[in-house]
Tab-separated table of C-alpha atoms in Angstrom:
chain	number	residue	atom	x	y	z
A	2	MET	CA	-34.377	33.263	-34.800
A	3	GLU	CA	-36.000	32.620	-38.199
A	4	LEU	CA	-39.210	30.640	-37.722
A	5	LYS	CA	-40.368	30.451	-41.325
A	6	ARG	CA	-40.094	26.939	-42.728
A	7	ARG	CA	-38.870	26.210	-46.223
A	8	LYS	CA	-41.347	25.014	-48.808
A	9	PHE	CA	-41.813	21.230	-48.491
A	10	GLN	CA	-39.469	21.162	-45.497
A	11	GLY	CA	-41.477	18.391	-43.856
A	12	VAL	CA	-41.351	16.016	-46.794
A	13	LEU	CA	-37.698	16.890	-47.484
A	14	ASN	CA	-36.916	15.944	-43.882
A	15	ILE	CA	-38.630	12.590	-44.372
A	16	LEU	CA	-36.588	11.956	-47.520
A	17	SER	CA	-33.332	13.019	-45.901
A	18	PHE	CA	-33.712	11.175	-42.607
A	19	ASN	CA	-35.081	7.977	-44.203
A	20	ARG	CA	-32.974	7.976	-47.347
A	21	HIS	CA	-31.703	4.445	-46.606
A	22	PHE	CA	-35.289	3.208	-46.908
A	23	TYR	CA	-35.742	4.881	-50.284
A	24	VAL	CA	-32.346	3.734	-51.597
A	25	TYR	CA	-33.122	0.105	-50.690
A	26	GLY	CA	-36.649	0.437	-52.066
A	27	LEU	CA	-35.448	1.777	-55.422
A	28	LEU	CA	-32.793	-0.938	-55.648
A	29	VAL	CA	-35.397	-3.638	-55.049
A	30	LEU	CA	-37.663	-1.986	-57.601
A	31	ALA	CA	-34.821	-2.012	-60.148
A	32	LEU	CA	-34.183	-5.716	-59.466
A	33	ILE	CA	-37.854	-6.547	-59.946
A	34	ILE	CA	-37.977	-4.698	-63.272
A	35	SER	CA	-34.716	-6.317	-64.416
A	36	SER	CA	-35.951	-9.796	-63.507
A	37	TYR	CA	-39.188	-9.209	-65.400
A	38	ILE	CA	-37.300	-8.110	-68.516
A	39	ILE	CA	-34.949	-11.105	-68.333
A	40	PHE	CA	-37.343	-13.866	-67.294
A	41	GLN	CA	-40.680	-12.543	-68.632
A	42	TRP	CA	-42.701	-13.718	-65.635
A	43	ASN	CA	-46.435	-13.084	-65.150
A	44	ALA	CA	-47.332	-9.541	-66.256
A	45	ILE	CA	-50.280	-9.145	-63.868
A	46	LEU	CA	-48.139	-10.160	-60.881
A	47	PHE	CA	-45.399	-7.832	-62.083
A	48	TRP	CA	-47.703	-4.810	-62.189
A	49	VAL	CA	-49.277	-5.666	-58.828
A	50	ILE	CA	-45.794	-5.685	-57.278
A	51	ILE	CA	-44.714	-2.504	-59.083
A	52	ILE	CA	-47.836	-0.603	-58.026
A	53	SER	CA	-47.537	-1.866	-54.437
A	54	PHE	CA	-43.876	-0.873	-54.210
A	55	SER	CA	-44.513	2.521	-55.780
A	56	TYR	CA	-47.402	3.114	-53.381
A	57	GLY	CA	-45.200	2.243	-50.407
A	58	LEU	CA	-42.520	4.679	-51.520
A	59	ILE	CA	-44.689	7.599	-52.646
A	60	MET	CA	-47.685	7.615	-50.294
A	61	PRO	CA	-45.661	8.392	-47.118
A	62	LEU	CA	-44.245	11.450	-48.885
A	63	ILE	CA	-47.680	12.662	-49.972
A	64	VAL	CA	-49.119	12.245	-46.479
A	65	SER	CA	-46.058	13.833	-44.876
A	66	ALA	CA	-46.350	16.832	-47.187
A	67	TYR	CA	-50.009	17.168	-46.213
A	68	VAL	CA	-49.430	16.787	-42.473
A	69	TYR	CA	-46.194	18.720	-42.029
A	70	ASP	CA	-46.307	21.257	-44.858
A	71	TYR	CA	-49.952	22.037	-45.601
A	72	SER	CA	-52.054	21.215	-42.522
A	73	GLY	CA	-50.866	24.167	-40.426
A	74	TYR	CA	-49.168	21.908	-37.886
A	75	TYR	CA	-46.182	24.226	-37.552
A	76	ASP	CA	-48.379	27.336	-37.558
A	77	PHE	CA	-49.569	26.130	-34.134
A	78	ASN	CA	-53.064	27.541	-34.701
A	79	TRP	CA	-54.334	24.364	-33.036
A	80	LEU	CA	-53.127	25.901	-29.767
A	81	LYS	CA	-56.175	28.194	-29.819
A	82	ASP	CA	-58.520	25.249	-29.334
A	83	LEU	CA	-56.535	24.224	-26.254
A	84	LYS	CA	-57.226	27.648	-24.715
A	85	LEU	CA	-53.702	28.189	-23.429
A	86	ASN	CA	-53.508	31.573	-21.764
A	87	ASN	CA	-50.751	33.803	-23.113
A	88	SER	CA	-51.832	36.783	-21.031
A	89	LYS	CA	-49.849	35.615	-18.015
A	90	THR	CA	-46.521	33.976	-17.348
A	91	THR	CA	-46.772	30.203	-17.413
A	92	LYS	CA	-44.172	27.493	-16.946
A	93	ILE	CA	-43.980	25.378	-20.107
A	94	VAL	CA	-41.848	22.338	-20.796
A	95	ASN	CA	-41.160	20.991	-24.294
A	96	ILE	CA	-39.602	17.529	-24.446
A	97	ASN	CA	-38.122	16.113	-27.645
A	98	ALA	CA	-36.326	12.950	-28.728
A	99	GLY	CA	-33.277	14.570	-30.268
A	100	PHE	CA	-34.975	16.512	-33.059
A	101	ASP	CA	-36.477	19.873	-32.101
A	102	GLU	CA	-38.503	21.851	-34.635
A	103	THR	CA	-40.995	23.321	-32.177
A	104	SER	CA	-39.380	25.082	-29.213
A	105	TYR	CA	-38.703	28.370	-30.995
A	106	ILE	CA	-42.253	28.362	-32.363
A	107	ILE	CA	-43.770	27.672	-28.945
A	108	LYS	CA	-41.788	30.548	-27.458
A	109	ASP	CA	-42.930	32.807	-30.298
A	110	LYS	CA	-46.595	31.833	-29.875
A	111	LEU	CA	-46.532	31.945	-26.061
A	112	ALA	CA	-44.069	34.782	-25.633
A	113	LYS	CA	-44.815	35.409	-21.956
A	114	SER	CA	-44.168	31.824	-21.002
A	115	ASN	CA	-41.157	30.533	-19.133
A	116	LEU	CA	-40.038	27.744	-21.487
A	117	ALA	CA	-37.718	24.896	-20.529
A	118	VAL	CA	-36.635	22.360	-23.141
A	119	PHE	CA	-35.500	18.794	-22.496
A	120	ASP	CA	-34.129	16.091	-24.795
A	121	PHE	CA	-34.444	12.409	-23.823
A	122	TYR	CA	-32.403	11.098	-26.757
A	123	ASN	CA	-30.348	8.073	-25.680
A	124	ALA	CA	-27.654	6.991	-28.130
A	125	GLU	CA	-27.692	3.427	-26.789
A	126	LYS	CA	-31.463	2.984	-27.192
A	127	HIS	CA	-32.321	5.267	-30.115
A	128	THR	CA	-30.214	3.692	-32.827
A	129	GLU	CA	-32.480	4.170	-35.858
A	130	PRO	CA	-30.619	5.888	-38.735
A	131	ALA	CA	-33.468	8.402	-39.175
A	132	ILE	CA	-33.235	9.854	-35.677
A	133	ILE	CA	-29.417	9.908	-35.793
A	134	ARG	CA	-29.518	11.941	-39.021
A	135	ALA	CA	-32.277	14.205	-37.699
A	136	ARG	CA	-30.246	14.962	-34.594
A	137	LYS	CA	-27.298	16.158	-36.682
A	138	VAL	CA	-29.352	18.933	-38.312
A	139	SER	CA	-31.704	19.749	-35.436
A	140	LEU	CA	-31.842	23.241	-33.991
A	141	THR	CA	-30.956	23.341	-30.323
A	142	TYR	CA	-32.992	25.700	-28.177
A	143	PRO	CA	-30.845	27.640	-25.667
A	144	ASN	CA	-30.196	25.748	-22.436
A	145	THR	CA	-31.765	22.513	-23.664
A	146	GLN	CA	-31.020	19.847	-21.063
A	147	GLN	CA	-30.303	16.195	-21.753
A	148	ILE	CA	-32.418	13.946	-19.535
A	149	LYS	CA	-33.278	10.320	-18.927
A	150	THR	CA	-36.880	9.246	-19.370
A	151	ASN	CA	-37.167	8.287	-15.697
A	152	HIS	CA	-36.174	11.701	-14.351
A	153	ILE	CA	-37.117	15.253	-15.306
A	154	PRO	CA	-35.037	17.678	-13.190
A	155	LEU	CA	-37.906	19.899	-12.013
A	156	HIS	CA	-39.797	20.274	-8.750
A	157	ASP	CA	-43.123	18.560	-8.103
A	158	LYS	CA	-46.221	20.455	-9.281
A	159	SER	CA	-44.189	23.239	-10.905
A	160	VAL	CA	-45.287	23.154	-14.577
A	161	ASP	CA	-48.429	24.387	-16.324
A	162	VAL	CA	-48.001	22.575	-19.659
A	163	VAL	CA	-45.791	19.749	-20.905
A	164	PHE	CA	-45.534	19.423	-24.697
A	165	LEU	CA	-44.692	16.038	-26.248
A	166	LEU	CA	-44.826	16.759	-29.972
A	167	SER	CA	-44.198	13.768	-32.227
A	168	ALA	CA	-41.538	12.548	-29.826
A	169	ALA	CA	-42.952	10.156	-27.223
A	170	HIS	CA	-43.307	7.230	-29.666
A	171	GLU	CA	-39.503	6.972	-29.656
A	172	ILE	CA	-39.893	5.451	-26.174
A	173	ARG	CA	-40.530	1.907	-27.351
A	174	SER	CA	-41.286	-0.083	-24.180
A	175	LEU	CA	-44.591	0.351	-22.361
A	176	GLU	CA	-42.869	0.227	-18.974
A	177	GLU	CA	-40.532	3.071	-19.951
A	178	LYS	CA	-43.465	5.067	-21.355
A	179	ILE	CA	-45.308	4.767	-18.047
A	180	GLN	CA	-42.220	5.772	-16.075
A	181	PHE	CA	-41.712	8.803	-18.314
A	182	LEU	CA	-45.365	9.866	-18.106
A	183	LYS	CA	-45.243	9.495	-14.310
A	184	GLU	CA	-42.457	12.079	-14.355
A	185	CYS	CA	-44.582	14.343	-16.552
A	186	GLN	CA	-47.478	13.900	-14.137
A	187	ARG	CA	-45.237	14.614	-11.142
A	188	ILE	CA	-44.031	17.977	-12.437
A	189	CYS	CA	-47.494	19.150	-13.571
A	190	LYS	CA	-49.471	21.487	-11.358
A	191	PRO	CA	-52.876	20.154	-10.198
A	192	ASN	CA	-54.482	22.040	-13.106
A	193	GLY	CA	-51.585	21.366	-15.487
A	194	ASN	CA	-51.743	19.493	-18.776
A	195	VAL	CA	-49.659	17.202	-20.923
A	196	ILE	CA	-50.267	17.913	-24.607
A	197	MET	CA	-49.066	15.115	-26.841
A	198	ILE	CA	-49.305	14.915	-30.636
A	199	GLU	CA	-48.765	11.559	-32.308
A	200	HIS	CA	-49.480	9.472	-35.351
A	201	LEU	CA	-51.336	6.347	-34.262
A	202	ARG	CA	-51.092	2.709	-35.238
A	203	ASP	CA	-54.480	2.813	-36.942
A	204	PHE	CA	-56.048	2.271	-40.354
A	205	PRO	CA	-55.444	5.781	-41.821
A	206	ASN	CA	-51.759	5.571	-40.899
A	207	PHE	CA	-51.573	2.044	-42.321
A	208	LEU	CA	-52.881	3.448	-45.609
A	209	ALA	CA	-50.310	6.242	-45.366
A	210	PHE	CA	-47.205	4.367	-44.231
A	211	SER	CA	-48.045	0.681	-44.850
A	212	ILE	CA	-45.816	-1.457	-42.591
A	213	GLY	CA	-44.161	1.730	-41.296
A	214	PHE	CA	-47.254	2.426	-39.190
A	215	THR	CA	-45.911	-0.100	-36.667
A	216	HIS	CA	-43.416	2.580	-35.612
A	217	PHE	CA	-46.369	4.275	-33.886
A	218	PHE	CA	-48.623	3.070	-31.092
A	219	SER	CA	-52.376	2.604	-30.820
A	220	ARG	CA	-54.744	4.899	-28.954
A	221	LYS	CA	-55.386	2.027	-26.543
A	222	THR	CA	-51.674	1.739	-25.733
A	223	TRP	CA	-51.368	5.460	-25.044
A	224	GLN	CA	-54.534	5.479	-22.950
A	225	GLN	CA	-53.216	2.572	-20.887
A	226	ALA	CA	-49.861	4.319	-20.400
A	227	PHE	CA	-51.415	7.613	-19.288
A	228	LYS	CA	-53.853	5.851	-16.945
A	229	SER	CA	-51.055	3.774	-15.406
A	230	ALA	CA	-49.016	6.967	-14.940
A	231	GLY	CA	-51.805	8.529	-12.839
A	232	PHE	CA	-53.635	10.700	-15.352
A	233	THR	CA	-57.408	10.790	-14.967
A	234	SER	CA	-58.250	12.782	-18.109
A	235	PHE	CA	-57.323	11.533	-21.590
A	236	ASN	CA	-58.920	13.576	-24.361
A	237	GLU	CA	-58.224	13.119	-28.065
A	238	VAL	CA	-58.870	15.499	-30.951
A	239	LYS	CA	-57.980	14.492	-34.501
A	240	PHE	CA	-55.605	16.844	-36.269
A	241	THR	CA	-55.915	15.574	-39.833
A	242	PRO	CA	-56.917	11.905	-40.231
A	243	PHE	CA	-53.302	10.944	-39.562
A	244	MET	CA	-52.462	12.734	-36.303
A	245	SER	CA	-54.084	13.078	-32.896
A	246	ILE	CA	-53.767	15.761	-30.242
A	247	PHE	CA	-54.061	14.351	-26.728
A	248	ASN	CA	-54.776	16.717	-23.842
A	249	CYS	CA	-54.239	14.884	-20.549
A	250	SER	CA	-54.477	16.030	-16.945
A	251	HIS	CA	-54.757	14.683	-13.415
């Protein structure tokens, strides 16, 4: 399996999956410019609106290129800081929300691991155009199992590491998050870990995505969800100003 990513693959994914947003944005921009030409309204207001719109369209692409194409996110060198042991066979679970860019890389980096992949995508709940488009082009790791967020089909205390990589925010309700994380906690061994990577609903991501940052959740929300699910350790390390790595255990 070819693991090498294309140049600017991350930002091209953002453009492809969210093209409706950019089409509508450019149409609105064209209407604003047309109305200014026709009606000659206030020039200062016009340029404030143009700059704001342009910022909202371009900045997410710049940040996405930085995070997904230039930060080393998909090189997985950040695994070294987590001190995962590849010298012995470990049971690893990778759970996605219908778009999987990481399972083959995890298996390549942790070759001796026993990797199981699960997908909690629910067509009735996950109706956003972006995730529907992403799912159509996503690679499917062999034997990926479709699951519900309230049940992971594995035995209690059987897993060393659960990866939740830019996926868990697709679970929108706090109650469902807690139920899902309880399942993750149930399958983890006493010394097991859940490793989650997420954008947060914070100031850097507001600067990056403007109103789009509401698609993510705050550190406080995640901490509450993990605590309610029975986790006693909730450690955060920033991976770029825009993403956080959470290493949680019980």
